[in-house]
Short mmCIF file of C-alpha atoms in Angstrom, two decimals:
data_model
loop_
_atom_site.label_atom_id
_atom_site.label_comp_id
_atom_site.label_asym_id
_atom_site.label_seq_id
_atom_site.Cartn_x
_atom_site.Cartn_y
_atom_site.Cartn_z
CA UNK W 889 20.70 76.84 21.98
CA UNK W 890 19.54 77.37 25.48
CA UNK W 891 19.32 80.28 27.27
CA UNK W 892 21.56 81.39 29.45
CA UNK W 893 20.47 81.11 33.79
CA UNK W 894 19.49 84.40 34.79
CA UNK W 895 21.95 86.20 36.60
CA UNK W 896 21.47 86.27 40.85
CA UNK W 897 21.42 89.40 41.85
CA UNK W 898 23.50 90.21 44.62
CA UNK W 899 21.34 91.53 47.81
CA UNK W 900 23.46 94.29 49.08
CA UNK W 901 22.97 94.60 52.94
CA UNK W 902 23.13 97.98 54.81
CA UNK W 903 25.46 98.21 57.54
CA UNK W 904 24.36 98.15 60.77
CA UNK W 905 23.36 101.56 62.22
CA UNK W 906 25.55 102.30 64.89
CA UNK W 907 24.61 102.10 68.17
CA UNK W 908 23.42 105.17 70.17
CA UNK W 909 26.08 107.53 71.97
CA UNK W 910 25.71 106.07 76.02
CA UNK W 911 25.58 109.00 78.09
CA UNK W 912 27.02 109.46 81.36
CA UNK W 913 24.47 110.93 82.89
CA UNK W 914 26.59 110.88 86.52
CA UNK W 915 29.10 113.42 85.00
CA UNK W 916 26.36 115.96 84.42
CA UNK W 917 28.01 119.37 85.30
CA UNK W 918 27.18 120.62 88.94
CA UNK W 919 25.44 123.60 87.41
CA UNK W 920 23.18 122.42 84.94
CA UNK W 921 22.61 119.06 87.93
CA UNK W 922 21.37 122.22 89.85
CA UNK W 923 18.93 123.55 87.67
CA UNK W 924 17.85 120.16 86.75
CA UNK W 925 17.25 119.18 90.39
CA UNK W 926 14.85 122.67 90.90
CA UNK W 927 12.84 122.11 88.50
CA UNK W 928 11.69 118.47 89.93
CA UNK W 929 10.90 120.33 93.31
CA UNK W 930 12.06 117.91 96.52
CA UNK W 931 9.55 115.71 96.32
CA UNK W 932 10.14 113.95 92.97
CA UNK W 933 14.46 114.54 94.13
CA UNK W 934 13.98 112.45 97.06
CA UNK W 935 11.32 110.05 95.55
CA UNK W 936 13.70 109.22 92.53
CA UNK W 937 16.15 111.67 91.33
CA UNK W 938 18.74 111.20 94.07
CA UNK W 939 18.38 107.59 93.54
CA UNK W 940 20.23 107.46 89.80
CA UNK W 941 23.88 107.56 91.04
CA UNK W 942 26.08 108.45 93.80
CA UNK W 943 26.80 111.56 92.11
CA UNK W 944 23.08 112.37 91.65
CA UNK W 945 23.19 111.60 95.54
CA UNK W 946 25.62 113.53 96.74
CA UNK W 947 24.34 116.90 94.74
CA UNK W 948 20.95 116.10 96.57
CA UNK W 949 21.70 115.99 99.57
CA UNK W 950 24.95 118.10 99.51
CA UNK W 951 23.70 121.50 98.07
CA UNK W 952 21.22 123.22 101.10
CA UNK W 953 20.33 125.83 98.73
CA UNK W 954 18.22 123.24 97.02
CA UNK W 955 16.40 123.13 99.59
CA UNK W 956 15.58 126.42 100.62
CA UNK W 957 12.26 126.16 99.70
CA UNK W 958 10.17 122.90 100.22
CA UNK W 959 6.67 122.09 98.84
CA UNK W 960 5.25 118.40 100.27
CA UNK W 961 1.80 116.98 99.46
CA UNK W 962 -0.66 115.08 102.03
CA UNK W 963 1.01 111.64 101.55
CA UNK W 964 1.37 108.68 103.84
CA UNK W 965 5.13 109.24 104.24
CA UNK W 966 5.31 113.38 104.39
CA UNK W 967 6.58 113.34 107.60
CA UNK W 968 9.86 111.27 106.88
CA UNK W 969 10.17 113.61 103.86
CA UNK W 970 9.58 117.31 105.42
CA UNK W 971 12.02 116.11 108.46
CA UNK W 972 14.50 115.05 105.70
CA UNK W 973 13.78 118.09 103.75
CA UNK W 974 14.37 120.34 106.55
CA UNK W 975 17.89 118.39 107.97
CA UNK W 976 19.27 118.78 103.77
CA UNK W 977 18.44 122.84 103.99
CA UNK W 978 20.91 122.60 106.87
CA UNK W 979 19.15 126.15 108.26
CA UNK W 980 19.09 127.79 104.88
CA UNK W 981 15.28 126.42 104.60
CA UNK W 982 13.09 130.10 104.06
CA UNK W 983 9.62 128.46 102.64
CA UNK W 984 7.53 125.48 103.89
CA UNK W 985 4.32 124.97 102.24
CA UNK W 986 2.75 121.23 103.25
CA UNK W 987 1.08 119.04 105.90
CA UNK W 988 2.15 119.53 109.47
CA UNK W 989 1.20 118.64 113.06
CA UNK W 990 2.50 119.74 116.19
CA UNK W 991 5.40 117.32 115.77
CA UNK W 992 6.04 118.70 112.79
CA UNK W 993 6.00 122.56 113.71
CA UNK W 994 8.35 122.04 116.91
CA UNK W 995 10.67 119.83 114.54
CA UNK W 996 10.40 122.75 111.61
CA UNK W 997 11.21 125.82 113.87
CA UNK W 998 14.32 124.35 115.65
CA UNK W 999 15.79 123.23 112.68
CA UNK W 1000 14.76 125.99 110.02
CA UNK W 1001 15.00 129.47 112.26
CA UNK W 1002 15.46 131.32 108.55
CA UNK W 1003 11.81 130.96 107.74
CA UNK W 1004 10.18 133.84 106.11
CA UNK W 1005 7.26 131.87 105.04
CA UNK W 1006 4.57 129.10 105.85
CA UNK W 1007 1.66 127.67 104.55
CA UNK W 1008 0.42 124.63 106.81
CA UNK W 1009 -2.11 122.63 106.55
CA UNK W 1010 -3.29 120.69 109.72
CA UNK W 1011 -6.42 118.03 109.65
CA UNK W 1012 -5.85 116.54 113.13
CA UNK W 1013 -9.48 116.91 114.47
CA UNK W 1014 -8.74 116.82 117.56
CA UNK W 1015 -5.30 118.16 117.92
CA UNK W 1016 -5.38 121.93 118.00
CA UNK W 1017 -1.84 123.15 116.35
CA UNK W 1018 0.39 124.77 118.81
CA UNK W 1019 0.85 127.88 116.91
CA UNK W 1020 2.91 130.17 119.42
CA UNK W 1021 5.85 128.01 118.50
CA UNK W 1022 5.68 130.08 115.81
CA UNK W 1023 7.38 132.42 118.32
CA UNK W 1024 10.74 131.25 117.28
CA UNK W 1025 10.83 132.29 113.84
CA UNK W 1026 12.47 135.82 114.25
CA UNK W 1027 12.38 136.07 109.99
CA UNK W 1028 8.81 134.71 109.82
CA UNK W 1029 6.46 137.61 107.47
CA UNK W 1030 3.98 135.70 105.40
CA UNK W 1031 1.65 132.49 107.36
CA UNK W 1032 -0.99 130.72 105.17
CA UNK W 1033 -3.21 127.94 107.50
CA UNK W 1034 -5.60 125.78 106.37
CA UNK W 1035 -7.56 124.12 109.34
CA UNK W 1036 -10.20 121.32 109.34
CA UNK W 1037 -12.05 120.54 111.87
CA UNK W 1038 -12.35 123.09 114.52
CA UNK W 1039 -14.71 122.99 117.21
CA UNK W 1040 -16.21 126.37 119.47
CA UNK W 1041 -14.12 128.97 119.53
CA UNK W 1042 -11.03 127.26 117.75
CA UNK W 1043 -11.29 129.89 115.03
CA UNK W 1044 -11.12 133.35 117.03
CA UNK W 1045 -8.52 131.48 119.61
CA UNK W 1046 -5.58 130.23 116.46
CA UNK W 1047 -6.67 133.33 115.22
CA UNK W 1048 -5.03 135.27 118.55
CA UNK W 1049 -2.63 132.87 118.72
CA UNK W 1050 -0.99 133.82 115.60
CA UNK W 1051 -0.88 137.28 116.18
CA UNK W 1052 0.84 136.84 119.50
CA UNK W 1053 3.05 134.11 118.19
CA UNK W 1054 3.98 136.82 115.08
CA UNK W 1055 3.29 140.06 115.98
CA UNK W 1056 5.93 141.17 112.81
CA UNK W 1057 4.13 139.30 110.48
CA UNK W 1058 3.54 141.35 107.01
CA UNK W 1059 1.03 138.65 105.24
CA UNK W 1060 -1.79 136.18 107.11
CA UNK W 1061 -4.04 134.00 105.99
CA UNK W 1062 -6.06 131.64 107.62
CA UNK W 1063 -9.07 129.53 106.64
CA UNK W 1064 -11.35 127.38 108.91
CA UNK W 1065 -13.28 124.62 107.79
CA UNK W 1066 -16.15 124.18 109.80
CA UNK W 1067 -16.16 120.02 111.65
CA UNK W 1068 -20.00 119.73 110.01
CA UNK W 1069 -20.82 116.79 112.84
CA UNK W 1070 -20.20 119.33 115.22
CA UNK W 1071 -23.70 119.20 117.60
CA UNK W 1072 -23.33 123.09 118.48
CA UNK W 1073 -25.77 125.61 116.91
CA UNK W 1074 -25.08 128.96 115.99
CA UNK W 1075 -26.91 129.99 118.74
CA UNK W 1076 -24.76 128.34 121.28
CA UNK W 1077 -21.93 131.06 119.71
CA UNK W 1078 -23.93 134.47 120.70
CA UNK W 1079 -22.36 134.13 124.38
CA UNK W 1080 -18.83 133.40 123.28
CA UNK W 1081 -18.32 136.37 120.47
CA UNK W 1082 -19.37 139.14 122.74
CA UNK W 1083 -16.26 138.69 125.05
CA UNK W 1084 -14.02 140.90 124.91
CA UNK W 1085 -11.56 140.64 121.59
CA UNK W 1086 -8.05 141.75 121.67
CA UNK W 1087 -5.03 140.96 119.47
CA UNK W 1088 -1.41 143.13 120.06
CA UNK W 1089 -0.57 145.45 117.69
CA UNK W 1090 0.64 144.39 113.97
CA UNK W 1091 2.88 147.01 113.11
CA UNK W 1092 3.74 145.41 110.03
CA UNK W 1093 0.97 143.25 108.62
CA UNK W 1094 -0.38 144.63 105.30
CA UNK W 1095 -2.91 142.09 104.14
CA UNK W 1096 -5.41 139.98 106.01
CA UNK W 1097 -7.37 137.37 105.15
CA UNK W 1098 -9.82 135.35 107.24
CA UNK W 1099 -11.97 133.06 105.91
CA UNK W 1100 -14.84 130.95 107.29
CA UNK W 1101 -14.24 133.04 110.60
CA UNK W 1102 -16.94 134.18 112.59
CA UNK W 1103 -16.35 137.97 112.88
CA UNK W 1104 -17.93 140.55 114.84
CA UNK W 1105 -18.27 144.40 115.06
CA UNK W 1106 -15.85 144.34 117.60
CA UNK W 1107 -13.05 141.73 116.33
CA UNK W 1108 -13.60 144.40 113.41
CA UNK W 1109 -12.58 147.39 115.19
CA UNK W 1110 -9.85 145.34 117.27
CA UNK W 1111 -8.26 144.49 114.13
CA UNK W 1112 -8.39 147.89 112.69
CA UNK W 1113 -6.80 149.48 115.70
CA UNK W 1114 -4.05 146.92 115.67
CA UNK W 1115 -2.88 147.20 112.38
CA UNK W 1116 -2.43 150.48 111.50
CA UNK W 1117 -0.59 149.73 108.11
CA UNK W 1118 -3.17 147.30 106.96
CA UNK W 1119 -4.29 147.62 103.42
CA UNK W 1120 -6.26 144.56 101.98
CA UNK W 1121 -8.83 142.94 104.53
CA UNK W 1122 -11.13 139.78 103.21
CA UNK W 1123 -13.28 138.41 105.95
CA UNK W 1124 -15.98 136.44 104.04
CA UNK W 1125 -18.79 134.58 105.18
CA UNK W 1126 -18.56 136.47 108.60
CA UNK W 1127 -22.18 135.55 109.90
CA UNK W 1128 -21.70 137.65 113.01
CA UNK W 1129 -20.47 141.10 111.34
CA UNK W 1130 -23.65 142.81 111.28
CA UNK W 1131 -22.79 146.08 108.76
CA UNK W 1132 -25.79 147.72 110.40
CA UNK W 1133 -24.57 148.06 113.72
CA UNK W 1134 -21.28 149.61 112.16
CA UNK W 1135 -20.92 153.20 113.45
CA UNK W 1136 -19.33 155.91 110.88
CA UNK W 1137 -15.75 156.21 112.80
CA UNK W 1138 -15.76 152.25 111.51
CA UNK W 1139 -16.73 152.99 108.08
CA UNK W 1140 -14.50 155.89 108.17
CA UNK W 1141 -12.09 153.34 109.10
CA UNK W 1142 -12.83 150.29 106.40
CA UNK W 1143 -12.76 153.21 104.13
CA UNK W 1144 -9.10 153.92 104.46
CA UNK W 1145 -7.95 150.24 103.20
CA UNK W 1146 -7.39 149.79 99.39
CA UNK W 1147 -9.18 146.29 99.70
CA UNK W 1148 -12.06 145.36 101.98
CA UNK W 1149 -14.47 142.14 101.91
CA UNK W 1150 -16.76 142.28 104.53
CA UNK W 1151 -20.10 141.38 103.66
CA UNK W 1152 -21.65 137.97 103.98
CA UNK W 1153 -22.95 135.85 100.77
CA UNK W 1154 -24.92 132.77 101.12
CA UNK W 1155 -23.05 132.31 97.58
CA UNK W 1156 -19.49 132.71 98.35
CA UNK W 1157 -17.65 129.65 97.57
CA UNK W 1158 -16.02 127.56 100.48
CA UNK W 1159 -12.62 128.13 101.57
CA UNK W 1160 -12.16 124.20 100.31
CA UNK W 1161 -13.10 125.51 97.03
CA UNK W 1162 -10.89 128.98 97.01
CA UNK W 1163 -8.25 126.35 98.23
CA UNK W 1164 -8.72 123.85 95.68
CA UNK W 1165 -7.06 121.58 98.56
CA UNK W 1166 -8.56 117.91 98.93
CA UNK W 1167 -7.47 116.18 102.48
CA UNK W 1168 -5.42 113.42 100.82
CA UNK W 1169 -3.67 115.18 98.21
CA UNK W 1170 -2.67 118.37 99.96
CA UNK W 1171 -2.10 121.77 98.51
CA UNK W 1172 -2.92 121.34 94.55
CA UNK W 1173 0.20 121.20 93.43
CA UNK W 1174 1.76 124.67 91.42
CA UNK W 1175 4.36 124.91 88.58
CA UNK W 1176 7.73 124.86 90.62
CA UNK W 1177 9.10 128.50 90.61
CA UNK W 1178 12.61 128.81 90.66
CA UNK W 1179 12.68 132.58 91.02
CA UNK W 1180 12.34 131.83 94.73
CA UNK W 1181 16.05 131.36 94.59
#
Protein backbone atom coordinates (compact mmCIF):
# COMPACT_ATOMS: atom_id res chain seq x y z
CA UNK A 1 0.00 0.00 0.00
CA UNK A 2 1.38 3.40 -0.69
CA UNK A 3 2.13 5.91 1.50
CA UNK A 4 0.20 8.50 2.23
CA UNK A 5 1.40 12.48 0.54
CA UNK A 6 2.94 14.27 3.21
CA UNK A 7 0.89 16.73 4.73
CA UNK A 8 1.54 20.77 3.48
CA UNK A 9 2.13 22.60 6.14
CA UNK A 10 0.33 25.66 6.38
CA UNK A 11 2.81 28.90 6.39
CA UNK A 12 1.22 31.08 8.93
CA UNK A 13 1.90 34.81 8.02
CA UNK A 14 2.37 37.57 10.68
CA UNK A 15 0.22 40.44 10.43
CA UNK A 16 1.43 43.41 9.27
CA UNK A 17 3.03 45.68 11.92
CA UNK A 18 1.10 48.63 12.15
CA UNK A 19 2.12 51.62 10.86
CA UNK A 20 3.88 54.30 13.00
CA UNK A 21 1.71 56.92 15.09
CA UNK A 22 2.01 60.34 12.47
CA UNK A 23 2.70 63.14 14.60
CA UNK A 24 1.49 66.52 14.29
CA UNK A 25 4.30 68.17 14.86
CA UNK A 26 2.35 71.81 14.05
CA UNK A 27 0.22 71.29 17.26
CA UNK A 28 3.31 71.22 19.44
CA UNK A 29 2.27 73.18 22.64
CA UNK A 30 3.44 76.93 22.64
CA UNK A 31 5.57 76.16 25.65
CA UNK A 32 7.51 73.28 24.94
CA UNK A 33 7.66 75.13 20.80
CA UNK A 34 9.47 77.75 23.05
CA UNK A 35 11.99 75.84 24.61
CA UNK A 36 12.47 73.91 21.52
CA UNK A 37 13.06 77.05 19.44
CA UNK A 38 16.01 78.33 22.25
CA UNK A 39 17.80 75.69 22.14
CA UNK A 40 18.41 75.93 18.11
CA UNK A 41 19.63 79.62 18.77
CA UNK A 42 18.22 82.09 15.70
CA UNK A 43 20.35 81.06 13.33
CA UNK A 44 19.33 77.41 12.73
CA UNK A 45 15.22 79.06 13.56
CA UNK A 46 15.48 81.23 10.66
CA UNK A 47 17.65 78.87 8.46
CA UNK A 48 15.05 75.96 8.89
CA UNK A 49 12.97 75.72 11.90
CA UNK A 50 10.46 78.43 11.02
CA UNK A 51 10.22 76.87 7.72
CA UNK A 52 8.21 73.41 8.95
CA UNK A 53 4.68 74.95 9.21
CA UNK A 54 2.77 78.03 9.55
CA UNK A 55 2.49 77.36 13.08
CA UNK A 56 6.27 76.82 13.45
CA UNK A 57 6.19 80.33 11.60
CA UNK A 58 4.16 82.23 13.42
CA UNK A 59 5.88 81.17 17.01
CA UNK A 60 9.17 82.40 15.24
CA UNK A 61 8.54 85.30 14.36
CA UNK A 62 5.67 86.12 16.83
CA UNK A 63 7.40 85.61 20.29
CA UNK A 64 10.24 88.77 20.67
CA UNK A 65 11.44 87.17 23.71
CA UNK A 66 13.03 84.62 21.47
CA UNK A 67 14.92 86.88 20.35
CA UNK A 68 16.30 88.73 23.04
CA UNK A 69 19.49 87.49 22.60
CA UNK A 70 21.05 86.88 19.07
CA UNK A 71 24.31 85.03 18.21
CA UNK A 72 25.18 85.23 14.10
CA UNK A 73 28.32 83.75 12.50
CA UNK A 74 30.54 85.45 9.60
CA UNK A 75 28.32 84.16 6.73
CA UNK A 76 27.59 85.54 3.31
CA UNK A 77 23.99 86.40 4.26
CA UNK A 78 24.49 87.74 8.15
CA UNK A 79 23.36 90.91 7.35
CA UNK A 80 19.76 89.91 6.07
CA UNK A 81 19.71 87.72 9.21
CA UNK A 82 20.95 90.21 12.17
CA UNK A 83 18.48 92.98 10.49
CA UNK A 84 15.75 90.26 10.64
CA UNK A 85 16.86 89.20 14.00
CA UNK A 86 16.76 92.56 15.38
CA UNK A 87 13.04 93.67 13.62
CA UNK A 88 11.57 89.89 15.41
CA UNK A 89 13.05 91.18 19.08
CA UNK A 90 10.68 94.08 18.36
CA UNK A 91 13.05 96.25 21.05
CA UNK A 92 13.23 93.49 23.58
CA UNK A 93 16.76 92.50 21.83
CA UNK A 94 19.49 92.84 25.16
CA UNK A 95 22.59 90.72 23.54
CA UNK A 96 24.22 90.89 20.05
CA UNK A 97 27.24 88.89 19.60
CA UNK A 98 28.22 88.66 15.55
CA UNK A 99 29.63 90.42 12.47
CA UNK A 100 28.81 94.06 12.02
CA UNK A 101 29.75 97.16 10.00
CA UNK A 102 28.77 100.57 10.30
CA UNK A 103 25.50 99.74 8.54
CA UNK A 104 24.97 97.34 10.81
CA UNK A 105 25.67 99.31 14.19
CA UNK A 106 23.41 102.41 13.10
CA UNK A 107 20.66 99.73 12.02
CA UNK A 108 21.27 97.74 15.61
CA UNK A 109 21.06 100.84 17.97
CA UNK A 110 17.83 102.38 16.49
CA UNK A 111 16.08 99.36 16.51
CA UNK A 112 17.43 97.51 19.76
CA UNK A 113 17.85 100.66 22.42
CA UNK A 114 17.53 97.69 25.33
CA UNK A 115 21.04 96.49 24.70
CA UNK A 116 23.05 95.61 27.67
CA UNK A 117 25.56 93.78 25.72
CA UNK A 118 27.80 93.53 22.48
CA UNK A 119 30.38 91.63 21.09
CA UNK A 120 31.22 92.82 17.38
CA UNK A 121 33.38 91.78 15.21
CA UNK A 122 34.36 94.16 12.28
CA UNK A 123 37.02 93.07 9.34
CA UNK A 124 36.36 96.02 6.99
CA UNK A 125 40.06 97.08 6.43
CA UNK A 126 39.44 100.08 5.54
CA UNK A 127 36.28 101.10 7.19
CA UNK A 128 36.97 102.24 10.72
CA UNK A 129 33.60 101.32 12.86
CA UNK A 130 31.77 104.31 13.99
CA UNK A 131 31.73 103.43 17.55
CA UNK A 132 30.18 106.65 19.27
CA UNK A 133 26.89 105.42 17.91
CA UNK A 134 27.28 103.41 20.63
CA UNK A 135 26.08 106.63 22.36
CA UNK A 136 22.54 105.59 22.03
CA UNK A 137 22.48 102.61 24.04
CA UNK A 138 21.44 104.15 27.49
CA UNK A 139 21.39 100.14 28.96
CA UNK A 140 24.69 99.29 27.22
CA UNK A 141 27.37 97.65 30.32
CA UNK A 142 29.42 94.93 28.77
CA UNK A 143 31.29 95.68 24.82
CA UNK A 144 33.51 92.86 23.43
CA UNK A 145 35.36 94.10 19.79
CA UNK A 146 37.32 92.21 17.75
CA UNK A 147 39.11 94.40 15.03
CA UNK A 148 41.26 93.38 12.00
CA UNK A 149 43.06 95.41 10.26
CA UNK A 150 43.88 98.63 11.85
CA UNK A 151 46.30 100.98 10.63
CA UNK A 152 48.42 103.96 12.96
CA UNK A 153 46.79 104.94 15.69
CA UNK A 154 43.39 103.02 15.03
CA UNK A 155 43.95 101.15 18.28
CA UNK A 156 44.43 104.06 20.99
CA UNK A 157 41.67 106.21 18.83
CA UNK A 158 38.44 103.10 19.00
CA UNK A 159 39.96 102.71 22.13
CA UNK A 160 38.79 106.58 23.22
CA UNK A 161 36.04 106.26 21.24
CA UNK A 162 34.45 103.70 23.29
CA UNK A 163 34.93 105.25 26.40
CA UNK A 164 33.30 108.43 25.25
CA UNK A 165 30.62 106.60 23.38
CA UNK A 166 30.01 104.49 26.98
CA UNK A 167 31.25 106.21 29.68
CA UNK A 168 28.70 103.72 32.04
CA UNK A 169 30.07 100.81 30.70
CA UNK A 170 30.83 98.02 33.57
CA UNK A 171 32.81 95.35 31.19
CA UNK A 172 35.27 96.19 27.90
CA UNK A 173 37.09 94.31 25.85
CA UNK A 174 38.77 95.02 22.85
CA UNK A 175 41.36 93.22 20.72
CA UNK A 176 43.35 94.59 17.70
CA UNK A 177 44.77 92.57 15.14
CA UNK A 178 47.61 94.11 13.73
CA UNK A 179 47.03 94.70 9.25
CA UNK A 180 50.69 92.71 8.92
CA UNK A 181 51.15 94.51 5.19
CA UNK A 182 51.04 97.56 6.98
CA UNK A 183 54.58 99.50 5.66
CA UNK A 184 54.87 101.47 9.14
CA UNK A 185 57.62 100.48 11.63
CA UNK A 186 57.44 100.60 15.16
CA UNK A 187 59.52 103.37 15.08
CA UNK A 188 57.24 105.51 13.08
CA UNK A 189 54.82 105.03 16.50
CA UNK A 190 57.38 106.76 19.15
CA UNK A 191 55.94 110.32 17.98
CA UNK A 192 52.30 109.37 18.10
CA UNK A 193 52.15 107.58 21.81
CA UNK A 194 53.73 110.44 23.61
CA UNK A 195 50.69 112.78 22.95
CA UNK A 196 48.83 113.47 25.40
CA UNK A 197 46.22 110.44 26.48
CA UNK A 198 42.94 111.13 28.00
CA UNK A 199 39.74 109.07 28.33
CA UNK A 200 36.54 110.56 30.72
CA UNK A 201 35.99 109.03 33.73
CA UNK A 202 34.48 105.28 33.99
CA UNK A 203 32.65 105.40 37.04
CA UNK A 204 31.42 102.08 36.55
CA UNK A 205 33.75 99.88 34.53
CA UNK A 206 35.16 96.98 36.62
CA UNK A 207 37.20 94.93 34.20
CA UNK A 208 39.40 95.91 31.30
CA UNK A 209 40.88 94.17 28.82
CA UNK A 210 43.06 95.38 25.94
CA UNK A 211 44.76 93.28 23.86
CA UNK A 212 47.30 93.75 21.05
CA UNK A 213 47.18 97.55 22.14
CA UNK A 214 50.11 99.54 22.25
CA UNK A 215 50.16 100.95 25.83
CA UNK A 216 52.20 103.41 27.47
CA UNK A 217 53.17 104.69 31.00
CA UNK A 218 50.88 107.31 30.55
CA UNK A 219 47.65 105.60 28.84
CA UNK A 220 48.50 103.51 32.14
CA UNK A 221 48.04 106.15 34.59
CA UNK A 222 45.11 107.80 32.43
CA UNK A 223 43.27 104.69 32.78
CA UNK A 224 43.89 104.27 36.40
CA UNK A 225 42.70 107.74 37.24
CA UNK A 226 39.58 107.22 35.22
CA UNK A 227 38.33 104.26 36.62
CA UNK A 228 38.38 104.38 40.04
CA UNK A 229 36.30 101.10 40.58
CA UNK A 230 38.41 99.08 38.26
CA UNK A 231 39.41 95.70 39.45
CA UNK A 232 40.81 93.28 36.70
CA UNK A 233 43.19 95.03 34.05
CA UNK A 234 44.89 92.68 31.13
CA UNK A 235 46.91 94.72 28.72
CA UNK A 236 49.17 92.10 27.03
CA UNK A 237 51.69 92.42 24.54
CA UNK A 238 51.91 96.24 25.36
CA UNK A 239 55.38 96.91 23.59
CA UNK A 240 55.39 100.51 24.74
CA UNK A 241 54.66 100.01 28.66
CA UNK A 242 58.06 100.16 29.84
CA UNK A 243 57.63 98.76 33.80
CA UNK A 244 60.93 100.53 34.44
CA UNK A 245 59.91 103.90 33.96
CA UNK A 246 56.86 103.14 36.35
CA UNK A 247 57.13 105.42 39.41
CA UNK A 248 55.90 103.87 42.95
CA UNK A 249 52.49 106.10 43.19
CA UNK A 250 51.81 103.74 39.82
CA UNK A 251 52.74 100.59 41.38
CA UNK A 252 51.01 101.70 44.42
CA UNK A 253 48.26 102.07 42.08
CA UNK A 254 48.39 98.56 39.88
CA UNK A 255 48.70 97.23 43.32
CA UNK A 256 45.22 98.06 44.42
CA UNK A 257 43.44 95.92 41.47
CA UNK A 258 42.65 92.19 42.24
CA UNK A 259 43.86 91.34 38.59
CA UNK A 260 46.66 93.00 36.63
CA UNK A 261 48.51 91.82 33.27
CA UNK A 262 50.90 94.16 32.30
CA UNK A 263 54.01 92.78 31.23
CA UNK A 264 55.00 91.99 27.70
CA UNK A 265 55.81 88.21 26.45
CA UNK A 266 57.27 87.50 23.16
CA UNK A 267 55.21 84.15 24.03
CA UNK A 268 51.79 85.31 24.69
CA UNK A 269 49.46 83.85 22.29
CA UNK A 270 47.64 86.18 19.68
CA UNK A 271 44.42 87.68 20.39
CA UNK A 272 43.28 85.40 17.11
CA UNK A 273 44.28 82.56 19.17
CA UNK A 274 42.67 83.72 22.77
CA UNK A 275 39.69 84.36 20.30
CA UNK A 276 39.64 81.18 18.62
CA UNK A 277 37.76 83.43 15.86
CA UNK A 278 38.66 82.61 12.07
CA UNK A 279 37.46 85.60 9.55
CA UNK A 280 34.93 83.41 7.71
CA UNK A 281 33.37 81.57 10.40
CA UNK A 282 32.97 84.24 13.04
CA UNK A 283 32.90 83.87 16.76
CA UNK A 284 33.47 79.89 17.40
CA UNK A 285 30.33 79.05 18.04
CA UNK A 286 29.26 78.25 22.13
CA UNK A 287 26.62 75.84 23.56
CA UNK A 288 23.37 78.06 23.39
CA UNK A 289 22.60 79.20 27.03
CA UNK A 290 19.19 79.64 27.80
CA UNK A 291 19.75 81.06 31.27
CA UNK A 292 20.12 84.36 29.43
CA UNK A 293 16.38 84.41 29.55
Amino acid sequence: MASPPPRRRRCRTEPAPAPPETRDWSALPGDILFAVFLKLGPREIMRGADKVCAAWRRGAVGEPALWRRVELTTVPEWKAMARAAVDRAAGQCEAYRGPCDNDFLLYLVERATSLKSIRLSHDESRVVLNVEQLNKLPLLEDVDILVTHFSNGASRNLFQSVCRACPRLKELRMCFNLNRDSKYNDGDLIGFYQEKYAIPVMCELRSLELLGYYLTVTGLTAILDSCPVLESLNVPGGDYLITSRMDEELHAKCAKLKNVTLSFDSDEESCEEEEECDLEDGYESEPYDDSFY
